[in-house]
Structure formats: C-alpha cells, structure tokens
C-alpha cells in the first residue's frame, strides 16, 4: 500500500498528529487507521460478495422498526448519541445532566471526523448506493453522501468510541452498552450507506482510538468526572423509554 510503503519518518510523524482543542493543554492524539485497518475487500472477493449480499438483503427493511432505528442512529450530534445509549445503560442519559460527558464528546467530535475523513479520502471506496436507485434511510443526505467515501464508517467509529467510553464508566452495563455500539454500526448497513466491511472497520477504528486515549492526561481527568457524573445521575435516574428498548432488543438479534 502506498501509505504503508512511505518512509518510516513520514509514517511515524503522521501517526502522531493531534488536533488542538480549546481548553486543553495538549492536542487530542488519535491513531491513523490507514496503517491499522485492513484493505477494503477487492472486487470479486468473498468479502465483497458478503458486502453485496448484506446491502441487497437489507433493502427489504425499508419502513420497518429496524429502518426507523437506523434513521435515528444517523444523527451524530453528541447530545443525541448520549441519549441513544439510555436503554443500554439501564437509565435515561439526559445530556443536560451530563455536562462532563457532553463536553468530552464535543472535544472528540472534530478530531475524530478529521481523522476518518483522511482515511476515507485515502481509500476512496464508493458507497453501496452509488450507481443504483435503491432507497437509503436518509434520502435528504443522498447528494452529500455521494461525494464522500465509505471506508471506514465514521458513524460506526464514533458509535464504538462512545460505547467504549460509557462501558468504561459503567462496567456493570458494559455488555449491553457494547451491544448497542454494535447495533449503532449495523444501522449504517440497514441505512444502505455503508458496506458491511466499512462497519467492521469502524469497530476496529473506534477501539483503536479509545485505546490511544487511555494515557492522555486530559482524557484521564475527563473520564474521572464522567464516572462521577454518571454515578450521581444513576442514583436519581428515570427508566428509559420501553418502546425504544424493545426496538433495540429486536435489532440485536439481526444477522447481516
């Protein structure tokens, strides 16, 4: 691969690039998926055939409750994503009552988007709906998505990173939270805007980013406040929406 075959210094320097953020004394350092992720599936490969099968089979989900969940999961605003994990957490995650968590996600949002954009522009993989008129769950975004690339899935990267943060802060709910992170990624397959392998790469991408954040002092300090904040809210929490939880429970049984 061209990027991986570059001189050692260039590769190392690129992997250490960070993004300055207001209020932080050090940049946000995120690993470079161009040197971590596998190549996207080649044309005619078994992996690409699996991608096509997943895309074609999920077109029949239009109008279903799973389609509605995919539409919901398309919203990446931090305050919306926080609430998306309420059922998994076992109590309502009101972003207005979780200012430290909201601040953390706002700090990470732009660096993550910039990193994923670099990765997508490197591989330049077309999205599955390109060249056909099959429905996607966010038709209003079709034109915009046509000019962006598929691999890896940025939504999945973001959802897996958020899930990892919440699972770390609420370890007794980590199974449910990470399951919701998986569902969040699979929503992009259902939506018709990402291949299955784009989503799988997003899980790896988000996990690598979470690992890289562990010893960054600003992140360690933020996580301490996030844990305290979630613990406090939990003691005076309200139950999540039953209808939403049922929809997510059903989504967890889907196979793509």
Coordinates of C-alpha atoms in Angstrom, one line a residue:
X1 CA 0.0 0.0 0.0
X2 CA 1.3 3.5 -0.9
X3 CA 0.8 4.9 2.6
X4 CA 2.3 2.0 4.3
X5 CA 5.2 1.9 2.0
X6 CA 6.2 5.5 2.8
X7 CA 9.4 6.3 4.6
X8 CA 9.5 5.5 8.3
X9 CA 9.8 9.0 9.5
X10 CA 6.8 10.2 7.5
X11 CA 4.6 7.3 8.7
X12 CA 5.6 7.9 12.4
X13 CA 5.1 11.6 12.2
X14 CA 1.7 11.1 10.6
X15 CA 0.6 8.7 13.3
X16 CA 1.4 11.3 16.0
X17 CA -0.6 14.1 14.5
X18 CA -3.0 15.6 17.0
X19 CA -5.7 18.3 17.0
X20 CA -5.5 21.3 19.4
X21 CA -8.8 21.8 21.3
X22 CA -9.9 24.8 23.2
X23 CA -9.3 24.4 26.9
X24 CA -6.8 21.6 26.5
X25 CA -3.1 22.0 27.2
X26 CA -2.2 19.1 24.8
X27 CA -3.6 18.0 21.5
X28 CA -6.1 15.1 21.0
X29 CA -3.9 12.3 19.7
X30 CA -5.7 9.7 17.5
X31 CA -4.1 6.7 15.7
X32 CA -4.1 6.6 11.9
X33 CA -6.4 3.9 10.5
X34 CA -4.6 4.0 7.2
X35 CA -1.8 2.0 8.9
X36 CA -4.1 -0.1 11.1
X37 CA -7.1 -1.2 9.1
X38 CA -7.1 -4.0 6.5
X39 CA -7.6 -3.2 2.9
X40 CA -11.2 -2.8 1.8
X41 CA -12.4 -6.0 0.0
X42 CA -11.3 -6.4 -3.5
X43 CA -13.7 -6.7 -6.4
X44 CA -14.9 -10.3 -6.8
X45 CA -13.6 -11.4 -3.4
X46 CA -15.7 -13.4 -1.0
X47 CA -15.7 -10.4 1.4
X48 CA -17.1 -8.1 -1.3
X49 CA -19.7 -10.7 -2.2
X50 CA -20.7 -10.7 1.5
X51 CA -20.9 -6.9 1.4
X52 CA -23.2 -7.0 -1.6
X53 CA -25.4 -9.7 -0.1
X54 CA -25.8 -7.6 3.1
X55 CA -26.6 -4.5 1.2
X56 CA -29.2 -6.1 -1.1
X57 CA -31.0 -8.1 1.7
X58 CA -31.4 -5.1 3.9
X59 CA -33.2 -3.1 1.2
X60 CA -36.3 -5.0 2.3
X61 CA -36.2 -3.4 5.7
X62 CA -37.4 -0.1 4.5
X63 CA -40.3 1.1 6.6
X64 CA -39.6 -1.4 9.4
X65 CA -38.8 -0.6 13.0
X66 CA -35.2 -1.5 12.2
X67 CA -35.2 1.1 9.5
X68 CA -36.6 3.7 11.9
X69 CA -33.7 2.8 14.3
X70 CA -31.2 3.3 11.5
X71 CA -32.7 6.7 10.8
X72 CA -32.4 7.6 14.5
X73 CA -28.8 6.4 14.6
X74 CA -27.8 8.6 11.6
X75 CA -27.8 11.6 14.0
X76 CA -24.3 12.1 15.3
X77 CA -24.8 15.1 17.5
X78 CA -23.2 14.3 20.9
X79 CA -26.3 15.1 22.9
X80 CA -28.4 12.7 20.6
X81 CA -25.9 9.9 20.8
X82 CA -25.7 10.1 24.6
X83 CA -29.4 9.5 24.8
X84 CA -29.2 6.6 22.3
X85 CA -27.4 4.6 25.0
X86 CA -30.0 5.1 27.7
X87 CA -31.5 1.6 27.3
X88 CA -28.1 0.0 27.3
X89 CA -27.1 2.0 30.4
X90 CA -30.4 1.0 32.2
X91 CA -31.4 4.6 32.9
X92 CA -32.1 7.7 31.0
X93 CA -28.9 9.5 29.9
X94 CA -30.1 13.1 29.8
X95 CA -27.3 15.1 28.2
X96 CA -28.3 18.2 30.1
X97 CA -27.5 16.4 33.3
X98 CA -24.2 15.0 32.0
X99 CA -22.2 18.2 31.1
X100 CA -18.8 16.5 31.5
X101 CA -19.8 13.6 29.2
X102 CA -21.2 16.1 26.7
X103 CA -18.0 18.2 26.9
X104 CA -15.8 15.1 26.3
X105 CA -17.7 14.1 23.2
X106 CA -17.7 17.6 21.9
X107 CA -13.9 17.7 22.3
X108 CA -13.5 14.4 20.4
X109 CA -16.0 15.0 17.6
X110 CA -14.0 17.2 15.3
X111 CA -10.6 15.4 15.7
X112 CA -12.4 12.1 15.0
X113 CA -14.2 13.4 11.9
X114 CA -10.9 14.9 10.6
X115 CA -9.1 11.6 11.1
X116 CA -11.9 9.5 9.5
X117 CA -12.0 11.9 6.5
X118 CA -8.3 11.4 5.9
X119 CA -8.9 7.6 6.0
X120 CA -11.9 7.7 3.6
X121 CA -10.0 10.0 1.2
X122 CA -7.1 7.6 1.2
X123 CA -9.1 4.5 0.2
X124 CA -11.9 6.4 -1.8
X125 CA -14.3 3.4 -1.7
X126 CA -17.7 4.2 -3.3
X127 CA -20.8 3.8 -1.1
X128 CA -23.1 0.9 -1.9
X129 CA -26.0 3.0 -3.3
X130 CA -23.8 4.7 -5.9
X131 CA -25.0 3.7 -9.4
X132 CA -28.4 2.4 -8.3
X133 CA -31.7 4.0 -7.1
X134 CA -32.3 1.7 -4.1
X135 CA -33.6 3.5 -1.0
X136 CA -31.4 4.7 1.8
X137 CA -32.8 5.7 5.3
X138 CA -31.6 9.3 5.0
X139 CA -32.7 10.4 1.5
X140 CA -32.1 14.0 2.3
X141 CA -28.4 13.2 2.7
X142 CA -28.1 11.3 -0.6
X143 CA -26.4 14.1 -2.6
X144 CA -24.0 14.9 0.2
X145 CA -23.1 11.2 0.8
X146 CA -22.5 10.7 -2.9
X147 CA -19.4 12.9 -2.7
X148 CA -18.0 11.3 0.3
X149 CA -16.4 7.8 0.6
X150 CA -17.4 4.7 2.5
X151 CA -14.4 3.1 4.2
X152 CA -14.2 3.1 7.1
X153 CA -17.6 4.1 8.5
X154 CA -17.3 7.3 10.5
X155 CA -20.7 6.7 12.2
X156 CA -19.5 3.3 13.4
X157 CA -16.2 4.7 14.6
X158 CA -18.0 7.4 16.6
X159 CA -20.6 5.0 18.0
X160 CA -17.9 2.4 19.1
X161 CA -15.8 5.1 20.7
X162 CA -18.8 6.5 22.6
X163 CA -19.8 2.9 23.6
X164 CA -16.3 2.3 24.9
X165 CA -16.3 5.4 27.0
X166 CA -19.7 4.6 28.5
X167 CA -18.8 0.9 29.1
X168 CA -15.6 2.0 30.9
X169 CA -17.6 4.4 33.1
X170 CA -20.4 1.8 33.7
X171 CA -18.6 -1.5 33.7
X172 CA -21.6 -3.5 35.1
X173 CA -23.5 -2.5 32.0
X174 CA -20.6 -2.9 29.6
X175 CA -22.2 -5.9 27.8
X176 CA -25.4 -4.0 27.0
X177 CA -23.5 -0.8 26.1
X178 CA -21.1 -2.5 23.7
X179 CA -24.0 -4.4 22.1
X180 CA -25.7 -1.0 21.5
X181 CA -22.4 0.1 19.9
X182 CA -22.6 -2.8 17.5
X183 CA -26.2 -2.1 16.7
X184 CA -25.3 1.6 16.1
X185 CA -22.8 0.5 13.4
X186 CA -25.1 -2.1 11.9
X187 CA -27.6 0.8 11.4
X188 CA -25.3 2.0 8.6
X189 CA -25.8 -1.3 6.7
X190 CA -29.6 -1.1 7.2
X191 CA -29.5 2.5 6.1
X192 CA -27.8 1.5 2.8
X193 CA -25.0 4.0 3.0
X194 CA -22.1 1.7 4.1
X195 CA -20.9 -1.8 3.2
X196 CA -20.7 -4.4 5.9
X197 CA -16.9 -4.3 5.9
X198 CA -17.0 -0.5 6.3
X199 CA -18.8 -1.0 9.6
X200 CA -16.5 -3.8 10.7
X201 CA -13.5 -1.4 10.1
X202 CA -15.3 1.2 12.1
X203 CA -15.4 -1.0 15.1
X204 CA -11.6 -1.5 14.9
X205 CA -11.1 2.2 14.3
X206 CA -13.1 3.3 17.3
X207 CA -11.5 0.7 19.5
X208 CA -8.0 1.9 18.4
X209 CA -8.9 5.5 19.2
X210 CA -10.2 4.6 22.7
X211 CA -7.1 2.7 23.4
X212 CA -4.9 5.6 22.3
X213 CA -6.8 8.0 24.6
X214 CA -6.1 6.0 27.8
X215 CA -2.9 7.7 29.0
X216 CA -3.6 11.2 27.6
X217 CA -3.8 13.2 30.8
X218 CA -6.7 15.4 29.7
X219 CA -8.7 12.3 28.9
X220 CA -8.0 10.6 32.2
X221 CA -9.1 13.7 34.0
X222 CA -12.3 14.0 32.0
X223 CA -13.1 10.3 32.5
X224 CA -12.9 10.8 36.3
X225 CA -15.6 13.5 36.1
X226 CA -17.7 11.5 33.7
X227 CA -17.7 8.5 36.0
X228 CA -18.7 10.6 39.0
X229 CA -21.4 12.4 36.9
X230 CA -22.9 9.1 35.7
X231 CA -22.9 7.6 39.2
X232 CA -24.7 10.6 40.6
X233 CA -27.3 10.6 37.9
X234 CA -27.9 6.9 38.3
X235 CA -28.9 7.3 41.9
X236 CA -31.8 9.6 40.8
X237 CA -32.4 8.2 37.4
X238 CA -35.6 7.6 35.4
X239 CA -36.2 4.5 33.4
X240 CA -35.6 4.6 29.6
X241 CA -38.3 4.5 27.0
X242 CA -39.8 1.0 26.9
X243 CA -40.7 1.2 23.2
X244 CA -37.2 2.2 22.3
X245 CA -35.6 -0.5 24.4
X246 CA -37.8 -3.2 22.7
X247 CA -36.8 -1.9 19.3
X248 CA -33.1 -2.1 20.2
X249 CA -33.5 -5.6 21.8
X250 CA -35.0 -6.8 18.5
X251 CA -32.3 -5.1 16.5
X252 CA -29.7 -7.1 18.5
X253 CA -31.0 -10.3 17.0
X254 CA -30.5 -9.3 13.4
X255 CA -27.8 -11.0 11.3
X256 CA -26.2 -9.2 8.4

